[in-house]
Coordinates of C-alpha atoms in Angstrom, one line a residue:
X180 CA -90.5 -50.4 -75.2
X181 CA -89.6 -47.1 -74.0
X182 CA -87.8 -46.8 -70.6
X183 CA -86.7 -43.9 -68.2
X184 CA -84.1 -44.1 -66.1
X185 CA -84.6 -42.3 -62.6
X186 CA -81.2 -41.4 -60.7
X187 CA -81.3 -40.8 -56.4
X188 CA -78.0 -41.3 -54.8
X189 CA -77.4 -44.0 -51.7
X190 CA -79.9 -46.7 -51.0
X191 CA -80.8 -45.4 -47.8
X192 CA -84.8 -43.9 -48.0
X193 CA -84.8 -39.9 -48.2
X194 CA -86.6 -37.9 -50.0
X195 CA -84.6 -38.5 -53.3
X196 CA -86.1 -41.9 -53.1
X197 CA -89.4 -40.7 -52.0
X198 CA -90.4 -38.3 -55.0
X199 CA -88.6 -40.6 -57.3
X200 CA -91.1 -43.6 -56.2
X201 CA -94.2 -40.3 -56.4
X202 CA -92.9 -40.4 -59.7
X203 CA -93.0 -43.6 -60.7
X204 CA -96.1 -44.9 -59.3
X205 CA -97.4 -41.7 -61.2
X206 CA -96.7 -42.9 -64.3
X207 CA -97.6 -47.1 -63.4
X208 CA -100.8 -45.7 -63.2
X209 CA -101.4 -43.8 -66.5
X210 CA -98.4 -45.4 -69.0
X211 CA -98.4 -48.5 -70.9
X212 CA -94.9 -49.8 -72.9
X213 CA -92.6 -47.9 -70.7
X214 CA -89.7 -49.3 -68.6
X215 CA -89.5 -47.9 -65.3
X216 CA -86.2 -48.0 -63.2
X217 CA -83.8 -47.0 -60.3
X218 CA -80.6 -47.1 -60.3
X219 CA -78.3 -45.5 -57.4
X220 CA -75.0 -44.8 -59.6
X221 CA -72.8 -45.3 -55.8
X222 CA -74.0 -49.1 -55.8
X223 CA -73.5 -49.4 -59.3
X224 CA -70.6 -48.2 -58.9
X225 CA -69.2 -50.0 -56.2
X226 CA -72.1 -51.5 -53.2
X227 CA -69.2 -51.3 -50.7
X228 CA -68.2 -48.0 -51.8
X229 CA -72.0 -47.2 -50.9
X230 CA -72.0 -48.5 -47.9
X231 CA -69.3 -46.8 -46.5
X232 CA -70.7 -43.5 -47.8
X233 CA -73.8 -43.8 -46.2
X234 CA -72.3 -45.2 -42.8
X235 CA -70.2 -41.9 -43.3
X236 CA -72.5 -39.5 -44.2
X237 CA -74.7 -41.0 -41.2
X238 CA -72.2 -41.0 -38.5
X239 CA -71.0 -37.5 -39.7
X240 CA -74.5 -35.8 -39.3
X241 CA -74.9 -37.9 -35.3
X242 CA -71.2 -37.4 -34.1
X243 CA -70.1 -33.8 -35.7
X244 CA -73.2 -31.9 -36.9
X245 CA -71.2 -28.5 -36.7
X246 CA -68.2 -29.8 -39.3
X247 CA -70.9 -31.1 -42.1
X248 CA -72.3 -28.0 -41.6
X249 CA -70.0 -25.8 -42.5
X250 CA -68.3 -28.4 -44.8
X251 CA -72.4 -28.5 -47.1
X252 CA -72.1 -24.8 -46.8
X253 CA -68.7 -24.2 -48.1
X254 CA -68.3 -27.1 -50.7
X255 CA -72.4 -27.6 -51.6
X256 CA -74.5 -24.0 -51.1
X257 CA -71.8 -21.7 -52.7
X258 CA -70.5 -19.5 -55.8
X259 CA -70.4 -22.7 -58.4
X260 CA -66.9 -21.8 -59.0
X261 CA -65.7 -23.5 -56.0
X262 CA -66.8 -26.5 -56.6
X263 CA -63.3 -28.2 -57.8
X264 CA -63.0 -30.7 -55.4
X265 CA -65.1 -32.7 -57.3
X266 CA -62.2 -32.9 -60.1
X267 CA -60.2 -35.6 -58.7
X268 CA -62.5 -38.4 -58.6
X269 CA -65.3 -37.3 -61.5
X270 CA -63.8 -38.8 -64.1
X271 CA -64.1 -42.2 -62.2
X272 CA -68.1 -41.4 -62.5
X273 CA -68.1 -40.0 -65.5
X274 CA -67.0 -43.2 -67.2
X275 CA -69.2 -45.1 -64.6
X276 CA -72.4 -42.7 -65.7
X277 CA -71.5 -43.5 -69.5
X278 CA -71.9 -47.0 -69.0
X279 CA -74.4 -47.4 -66.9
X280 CA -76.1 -45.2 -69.7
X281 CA -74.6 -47.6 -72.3
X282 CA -76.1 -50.8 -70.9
X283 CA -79.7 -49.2 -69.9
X284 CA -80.1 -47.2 -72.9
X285 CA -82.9 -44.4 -71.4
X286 CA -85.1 -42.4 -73.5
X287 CA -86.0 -40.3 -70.4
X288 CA -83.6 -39.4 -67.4
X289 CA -85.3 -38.6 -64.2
X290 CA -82.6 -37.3 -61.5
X291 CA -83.9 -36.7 -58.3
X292 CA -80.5 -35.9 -56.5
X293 CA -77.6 -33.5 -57.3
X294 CA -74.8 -35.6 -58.2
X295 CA -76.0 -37.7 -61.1
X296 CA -77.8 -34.6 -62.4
X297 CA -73.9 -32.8 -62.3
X298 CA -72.9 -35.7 -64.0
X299 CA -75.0 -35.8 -66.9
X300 CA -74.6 -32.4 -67.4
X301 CA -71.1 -32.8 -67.9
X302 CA -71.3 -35.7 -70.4
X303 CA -74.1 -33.2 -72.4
X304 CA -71.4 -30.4 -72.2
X305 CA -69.1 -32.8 -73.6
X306 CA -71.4 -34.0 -76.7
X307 CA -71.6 -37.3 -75.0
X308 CA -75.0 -37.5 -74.2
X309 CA -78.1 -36.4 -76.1
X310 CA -81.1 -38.1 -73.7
X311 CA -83.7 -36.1 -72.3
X312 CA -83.3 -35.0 -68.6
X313 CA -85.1 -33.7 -66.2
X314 CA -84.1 -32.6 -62.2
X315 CA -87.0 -32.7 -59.7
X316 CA -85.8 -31.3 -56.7
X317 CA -86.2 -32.7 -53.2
X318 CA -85.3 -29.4 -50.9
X319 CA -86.9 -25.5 -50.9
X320 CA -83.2 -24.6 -52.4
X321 CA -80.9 -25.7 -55.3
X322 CA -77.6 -26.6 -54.3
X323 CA -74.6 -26.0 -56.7
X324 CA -74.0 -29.9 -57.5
X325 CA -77.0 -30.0 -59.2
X326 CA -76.2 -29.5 -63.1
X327 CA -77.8 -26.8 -65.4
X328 CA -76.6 -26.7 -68.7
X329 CA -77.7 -29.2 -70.7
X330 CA -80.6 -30.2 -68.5
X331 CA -84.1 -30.2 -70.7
X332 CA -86.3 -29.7 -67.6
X333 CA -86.4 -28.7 -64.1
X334 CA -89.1 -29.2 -62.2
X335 CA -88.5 -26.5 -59.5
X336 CA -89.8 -26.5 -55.4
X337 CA -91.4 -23.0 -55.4
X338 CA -91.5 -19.0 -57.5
X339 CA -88.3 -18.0 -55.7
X340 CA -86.2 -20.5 -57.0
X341 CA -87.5 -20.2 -60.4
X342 CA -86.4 -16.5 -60.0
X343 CA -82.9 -17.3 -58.8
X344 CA -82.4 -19.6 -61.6
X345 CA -83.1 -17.4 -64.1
X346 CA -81.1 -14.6 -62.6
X347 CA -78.0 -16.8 -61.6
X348 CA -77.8 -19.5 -64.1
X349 CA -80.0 -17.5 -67.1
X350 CA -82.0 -20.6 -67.1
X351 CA -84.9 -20.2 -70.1
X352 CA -88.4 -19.7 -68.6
X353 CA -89.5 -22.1 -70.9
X354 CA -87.5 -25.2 -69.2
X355 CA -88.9 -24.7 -65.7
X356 CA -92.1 -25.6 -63.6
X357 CA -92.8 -24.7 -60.4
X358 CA -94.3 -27.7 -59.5
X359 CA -93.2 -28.0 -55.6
X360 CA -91.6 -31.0 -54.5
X361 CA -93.8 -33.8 -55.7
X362 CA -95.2 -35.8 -53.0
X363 CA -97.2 -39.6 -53.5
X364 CA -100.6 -38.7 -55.0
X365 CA -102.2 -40.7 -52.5
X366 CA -101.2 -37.9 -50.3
X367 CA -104.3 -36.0 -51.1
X368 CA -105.0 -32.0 -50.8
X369 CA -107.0 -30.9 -48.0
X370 CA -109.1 -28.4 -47.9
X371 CA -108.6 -25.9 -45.0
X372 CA -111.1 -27.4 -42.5
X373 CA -110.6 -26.1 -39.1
X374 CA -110.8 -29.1 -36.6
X375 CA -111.8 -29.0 -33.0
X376 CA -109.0 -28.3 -31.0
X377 CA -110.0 -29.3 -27.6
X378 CA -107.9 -32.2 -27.2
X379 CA -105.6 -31.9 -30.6
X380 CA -103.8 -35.1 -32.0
X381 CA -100.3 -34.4 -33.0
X382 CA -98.2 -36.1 -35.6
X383 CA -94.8 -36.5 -34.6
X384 CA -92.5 -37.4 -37.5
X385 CA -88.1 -37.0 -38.2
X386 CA -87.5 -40.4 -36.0
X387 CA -86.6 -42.9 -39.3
X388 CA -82.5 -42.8 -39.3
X389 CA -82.5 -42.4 -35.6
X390 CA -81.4 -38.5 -36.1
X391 CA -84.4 -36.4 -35.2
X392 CA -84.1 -35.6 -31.7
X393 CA -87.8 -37.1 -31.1
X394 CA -86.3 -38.6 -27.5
X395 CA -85.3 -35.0 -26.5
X396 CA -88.8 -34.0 -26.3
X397 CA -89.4 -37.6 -24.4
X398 CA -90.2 -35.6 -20.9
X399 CA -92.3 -33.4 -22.5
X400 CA -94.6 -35.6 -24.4
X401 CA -94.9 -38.0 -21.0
X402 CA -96.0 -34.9 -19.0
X403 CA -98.3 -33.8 -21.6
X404 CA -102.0 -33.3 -20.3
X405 CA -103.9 -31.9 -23.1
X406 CA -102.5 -33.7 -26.2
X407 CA -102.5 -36.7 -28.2
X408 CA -99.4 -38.3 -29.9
X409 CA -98.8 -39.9 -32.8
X410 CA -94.9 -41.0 -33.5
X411 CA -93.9 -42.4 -36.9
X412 CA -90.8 -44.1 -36.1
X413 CA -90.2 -45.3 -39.6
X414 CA -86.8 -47.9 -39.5
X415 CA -86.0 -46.8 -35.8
X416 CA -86.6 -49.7 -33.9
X417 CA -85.2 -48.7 -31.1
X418 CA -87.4 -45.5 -30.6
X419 CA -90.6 -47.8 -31.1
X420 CA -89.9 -49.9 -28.2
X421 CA -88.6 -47.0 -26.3
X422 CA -92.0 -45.4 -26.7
X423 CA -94.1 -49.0 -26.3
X424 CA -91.8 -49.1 -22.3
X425 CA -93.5 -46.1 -21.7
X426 CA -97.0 -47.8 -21.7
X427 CA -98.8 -44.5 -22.0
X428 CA -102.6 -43.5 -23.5
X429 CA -101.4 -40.3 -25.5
X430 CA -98.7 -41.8 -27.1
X431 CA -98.7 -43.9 -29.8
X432 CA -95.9 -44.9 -31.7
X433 CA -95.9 -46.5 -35.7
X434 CA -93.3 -48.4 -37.2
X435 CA -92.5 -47.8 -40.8
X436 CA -95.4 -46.9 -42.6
X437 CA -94.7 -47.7 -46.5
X438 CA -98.3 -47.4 -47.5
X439 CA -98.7 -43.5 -48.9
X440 CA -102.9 -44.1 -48.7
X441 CA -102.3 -45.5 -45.0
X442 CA -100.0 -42.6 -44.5
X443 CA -102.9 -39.7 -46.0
X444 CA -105.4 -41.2 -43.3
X445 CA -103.2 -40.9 -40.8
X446 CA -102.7 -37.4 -41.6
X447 CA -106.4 -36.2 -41.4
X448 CA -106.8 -37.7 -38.2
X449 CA -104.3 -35.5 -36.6
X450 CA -104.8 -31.2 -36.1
X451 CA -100.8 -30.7 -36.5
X452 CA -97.5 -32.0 -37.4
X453 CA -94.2 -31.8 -35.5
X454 CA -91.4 -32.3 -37.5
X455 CA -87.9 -31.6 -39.0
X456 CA -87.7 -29.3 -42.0
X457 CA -87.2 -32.2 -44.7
X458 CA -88.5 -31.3 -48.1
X459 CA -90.9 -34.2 -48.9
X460 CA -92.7 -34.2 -44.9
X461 CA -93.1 -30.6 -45.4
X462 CA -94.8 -30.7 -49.0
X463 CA -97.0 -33.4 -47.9
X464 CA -97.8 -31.5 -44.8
X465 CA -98.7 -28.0 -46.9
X466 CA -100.7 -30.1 -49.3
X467 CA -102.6 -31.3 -46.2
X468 CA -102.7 -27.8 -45.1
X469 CA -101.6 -28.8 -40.9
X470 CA -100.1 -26.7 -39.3
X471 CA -96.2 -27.2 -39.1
X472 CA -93.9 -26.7 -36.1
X473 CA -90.1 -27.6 -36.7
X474 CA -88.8 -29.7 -33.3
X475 CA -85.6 -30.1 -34.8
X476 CA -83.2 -29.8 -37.8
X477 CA -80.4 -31.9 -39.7
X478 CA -77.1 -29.4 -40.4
X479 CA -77.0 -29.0 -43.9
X480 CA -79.7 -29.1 -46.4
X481 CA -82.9 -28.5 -43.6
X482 CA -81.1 -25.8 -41.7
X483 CA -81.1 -24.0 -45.4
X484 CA -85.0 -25.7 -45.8
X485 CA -86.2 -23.7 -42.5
X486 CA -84.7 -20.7 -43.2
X487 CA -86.8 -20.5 -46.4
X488 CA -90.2 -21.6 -44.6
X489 CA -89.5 -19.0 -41.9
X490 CA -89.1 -16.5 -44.3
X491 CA -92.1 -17.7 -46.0
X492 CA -93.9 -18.0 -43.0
X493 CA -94.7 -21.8 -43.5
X494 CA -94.2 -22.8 -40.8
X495 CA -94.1 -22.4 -36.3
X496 CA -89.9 -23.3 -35.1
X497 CA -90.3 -24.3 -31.2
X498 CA -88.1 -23.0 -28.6
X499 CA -86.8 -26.1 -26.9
X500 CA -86.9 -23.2 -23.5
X501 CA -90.3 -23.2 -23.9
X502 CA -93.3 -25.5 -22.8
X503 CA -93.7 -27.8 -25.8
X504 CA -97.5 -28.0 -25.3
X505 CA -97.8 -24.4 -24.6
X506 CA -96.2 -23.2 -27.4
X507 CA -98.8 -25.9 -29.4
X508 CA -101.9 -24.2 -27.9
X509 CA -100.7 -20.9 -28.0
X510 CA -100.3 -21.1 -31.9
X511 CA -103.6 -23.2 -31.7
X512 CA -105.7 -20.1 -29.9
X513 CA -104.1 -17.1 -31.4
X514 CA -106.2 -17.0 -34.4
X515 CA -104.2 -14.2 -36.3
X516 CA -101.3 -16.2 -36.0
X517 CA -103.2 -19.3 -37.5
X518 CA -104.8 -16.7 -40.5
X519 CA -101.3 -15.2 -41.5
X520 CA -100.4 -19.1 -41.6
X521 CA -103.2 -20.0 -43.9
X522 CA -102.6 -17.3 -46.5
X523 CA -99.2 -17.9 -46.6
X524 CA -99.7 -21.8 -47.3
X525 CA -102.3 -20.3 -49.9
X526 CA -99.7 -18.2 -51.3
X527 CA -97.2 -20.9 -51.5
X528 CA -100.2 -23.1 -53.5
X529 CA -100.8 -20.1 -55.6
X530 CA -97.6 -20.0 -57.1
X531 CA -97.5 -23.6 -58.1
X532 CA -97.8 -23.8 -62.3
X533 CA -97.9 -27.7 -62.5
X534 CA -99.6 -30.1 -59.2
X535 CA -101.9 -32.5 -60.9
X536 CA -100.2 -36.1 -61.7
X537 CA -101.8 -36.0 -64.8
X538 CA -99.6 -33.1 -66.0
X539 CA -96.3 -34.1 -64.4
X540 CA -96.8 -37.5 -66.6
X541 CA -97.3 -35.7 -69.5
X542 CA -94.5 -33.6 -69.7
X543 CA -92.2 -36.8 -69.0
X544 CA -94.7 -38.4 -71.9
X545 CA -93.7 -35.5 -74.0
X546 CA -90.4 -36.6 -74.0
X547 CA -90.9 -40.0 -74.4
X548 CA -93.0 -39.2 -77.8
X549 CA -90.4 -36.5 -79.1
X550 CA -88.2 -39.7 -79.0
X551 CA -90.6 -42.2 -80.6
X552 CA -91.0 -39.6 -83.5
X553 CA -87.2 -39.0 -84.0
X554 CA -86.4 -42.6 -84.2
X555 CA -89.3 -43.4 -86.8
X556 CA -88.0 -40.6 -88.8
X557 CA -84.4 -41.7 -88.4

């Protein structure tokens, strides 16, 4: 039996878990003999260790957004040569990663987040690895925890990061594929249909860890004449019943919604999504091809996501001075505006080299085979 190993970090759900799940479900459906598994290398490690990060990392974001900021964008998204503070503890996970490695014995390493990815890296610079690895990343950017050398594959999140990699870090052509983030299959492409628009329904989403600033645009969605809401609350129980008190027609909220086909009907009944700039809602929501408008962002990684789609004109950022349902139907009745928006989601879909399920399984099944053949020739 062979087995791949696929590495998030925390327990928590994010997008690492997410397109790790996309991944495996993937391969459930077209694989026989092969092992699938997850491991989060902070609970193997130590589950109260874990905990404590993730209440951390939680608390950090709600109470001092301005300090992780500037603390992801001076130790995470710089020069990789100041990226030392990682030398006091790594050898703690280094020895951790070894045996977790030891006692699961992979043929295939999937990491969908930074850290373990760094780690690995390290062990392959060191001659202490030799297993197939490949990163799939979950943002429009590559931080510099993320490792390089050594990895086999990366599967990269759009042509401009492929670009940077090969200037920066001399990565060969031949290890990358621009194969955007990988969203849940089930999560079908849409073609660009335009929908009515008379009474649009709106898809609110960035509620699930209770750090989205949905409530902030409470009044405004109350008041709201001439829309339609639909609020994905994910774990956020407390939103949900703040939204039920209100006891209003055009708003609906969901609880967690763990069903990816449930979740793809849900998104062709709406005509737009308001969200935060996370890498897995926004690749589901350009594969759908609805019209994006950022409410809100987490420091960190999505203020570094939306300055990408802005660029890339991906996506409409709302002025929280402005009407919120003004600012909808103005974007909604300016046709140009709604044009330039659809050939730059065409533009971002033409430079993808690898989408179909099919291909991303056989890539990993490449591997997998490569190993097969080595060990009967051993």
């Amino acid at each position: 039996m062979k087995k791949i190993l696929f590495l998030p970090l925390l327990r928590m759900q994010s997008g690492h878990h997410q397109v790790a799940d996309a991944l495996m479900d993937m391969l459930k459906m077209r694989t026989t003999g092969v092992v699938l598994k997850k491991i989060d290398l902070l609970s193997y490690t130590n589950e109260s260790l874990e905990k404590m990060i993730s209440n951390g990392y939680l608390n950090w974001i709600r109470y001092a957004p301005e300090t992780y900021n500037l603390a992801y964008k001076n130790f995470f998204y710089v020069p990789p040569t100041k990226i030392h503070f990682f030398k006091w503890y790594q050898h703690i996970f280094l020895n951790k990663m070894k045996r977790l490695l030891s006692e699961e014995k992979p043929d295939l390493i999937v990491c969908t987040h930074g850290f373990p990815s760094y780690l690995l890296s390290q062990l392959k610079r060191k001659g202490k690895c030799n297993i197939p690895t490949i990163n799939v990343y979950t943002d429009f950017f590559i931080n510099n925890i993320w490792g390089k050398e050594g990895i086999d594959v990366h599967f990269l999140p759009s042509q401009e990061v492929k670009e940077s990699m090969i200037r920066k870090h001399q990565i060969p052509n031949q290890s990358m594929i621009v194969t955007g983030i990988p969203v849940h299959e089930e999560i079908m492409t849409t073609a660009c249909i335009p929908k009515s628009v008379s009474r649009p329904k709106i898809l609110i989403s960035g509620g699930n860890s209770g750090l989205g600033g949905i409530l902030k645009l409470s009044e405004e969605l109350k008041k709201s004449k001439g829309l339609d809401f639909y609020v994905l609350c994910g774990n956020n129980r407390k939103l949900y019943d703040e939204i039920i008190t209100w006891d209003l027609d055009h708003i609906k909220p969901f609880p967690y919604i763990s069903s990816r086909s449930e979740m793809n009907k849900l998104y062709e009944e709406v005509d737009a999504i308001v969200t935060k700039p996370g890498g897995v809602t926004i690749s589901e929501a350009l594969r759908k091809r609805l019209p994006i408008f950022v409410h809100s962002m987490l420091p960190g990684q999505e203020e570094i996501n939306l300055r990408y789609l802005k660029d890339s004109s991906l996506v409409f950022e709302l002025d929280h001075k402005q009407s919120f349902e003004t600012q909808l139907f103005s974007i909604f009745n300016d046709h140009e505006k709604i044009e330039r928006w659809n050939l730059a989601v065409d533009s971002y879909h033409l430079g993808l080299e690898l989408t179909s399920a099919e291909y991303m399984v056989e890539v990993m099944q490449g591997f997998l085979d490569l190993r097969l053949e080595v060990g009967t020739h051993a």
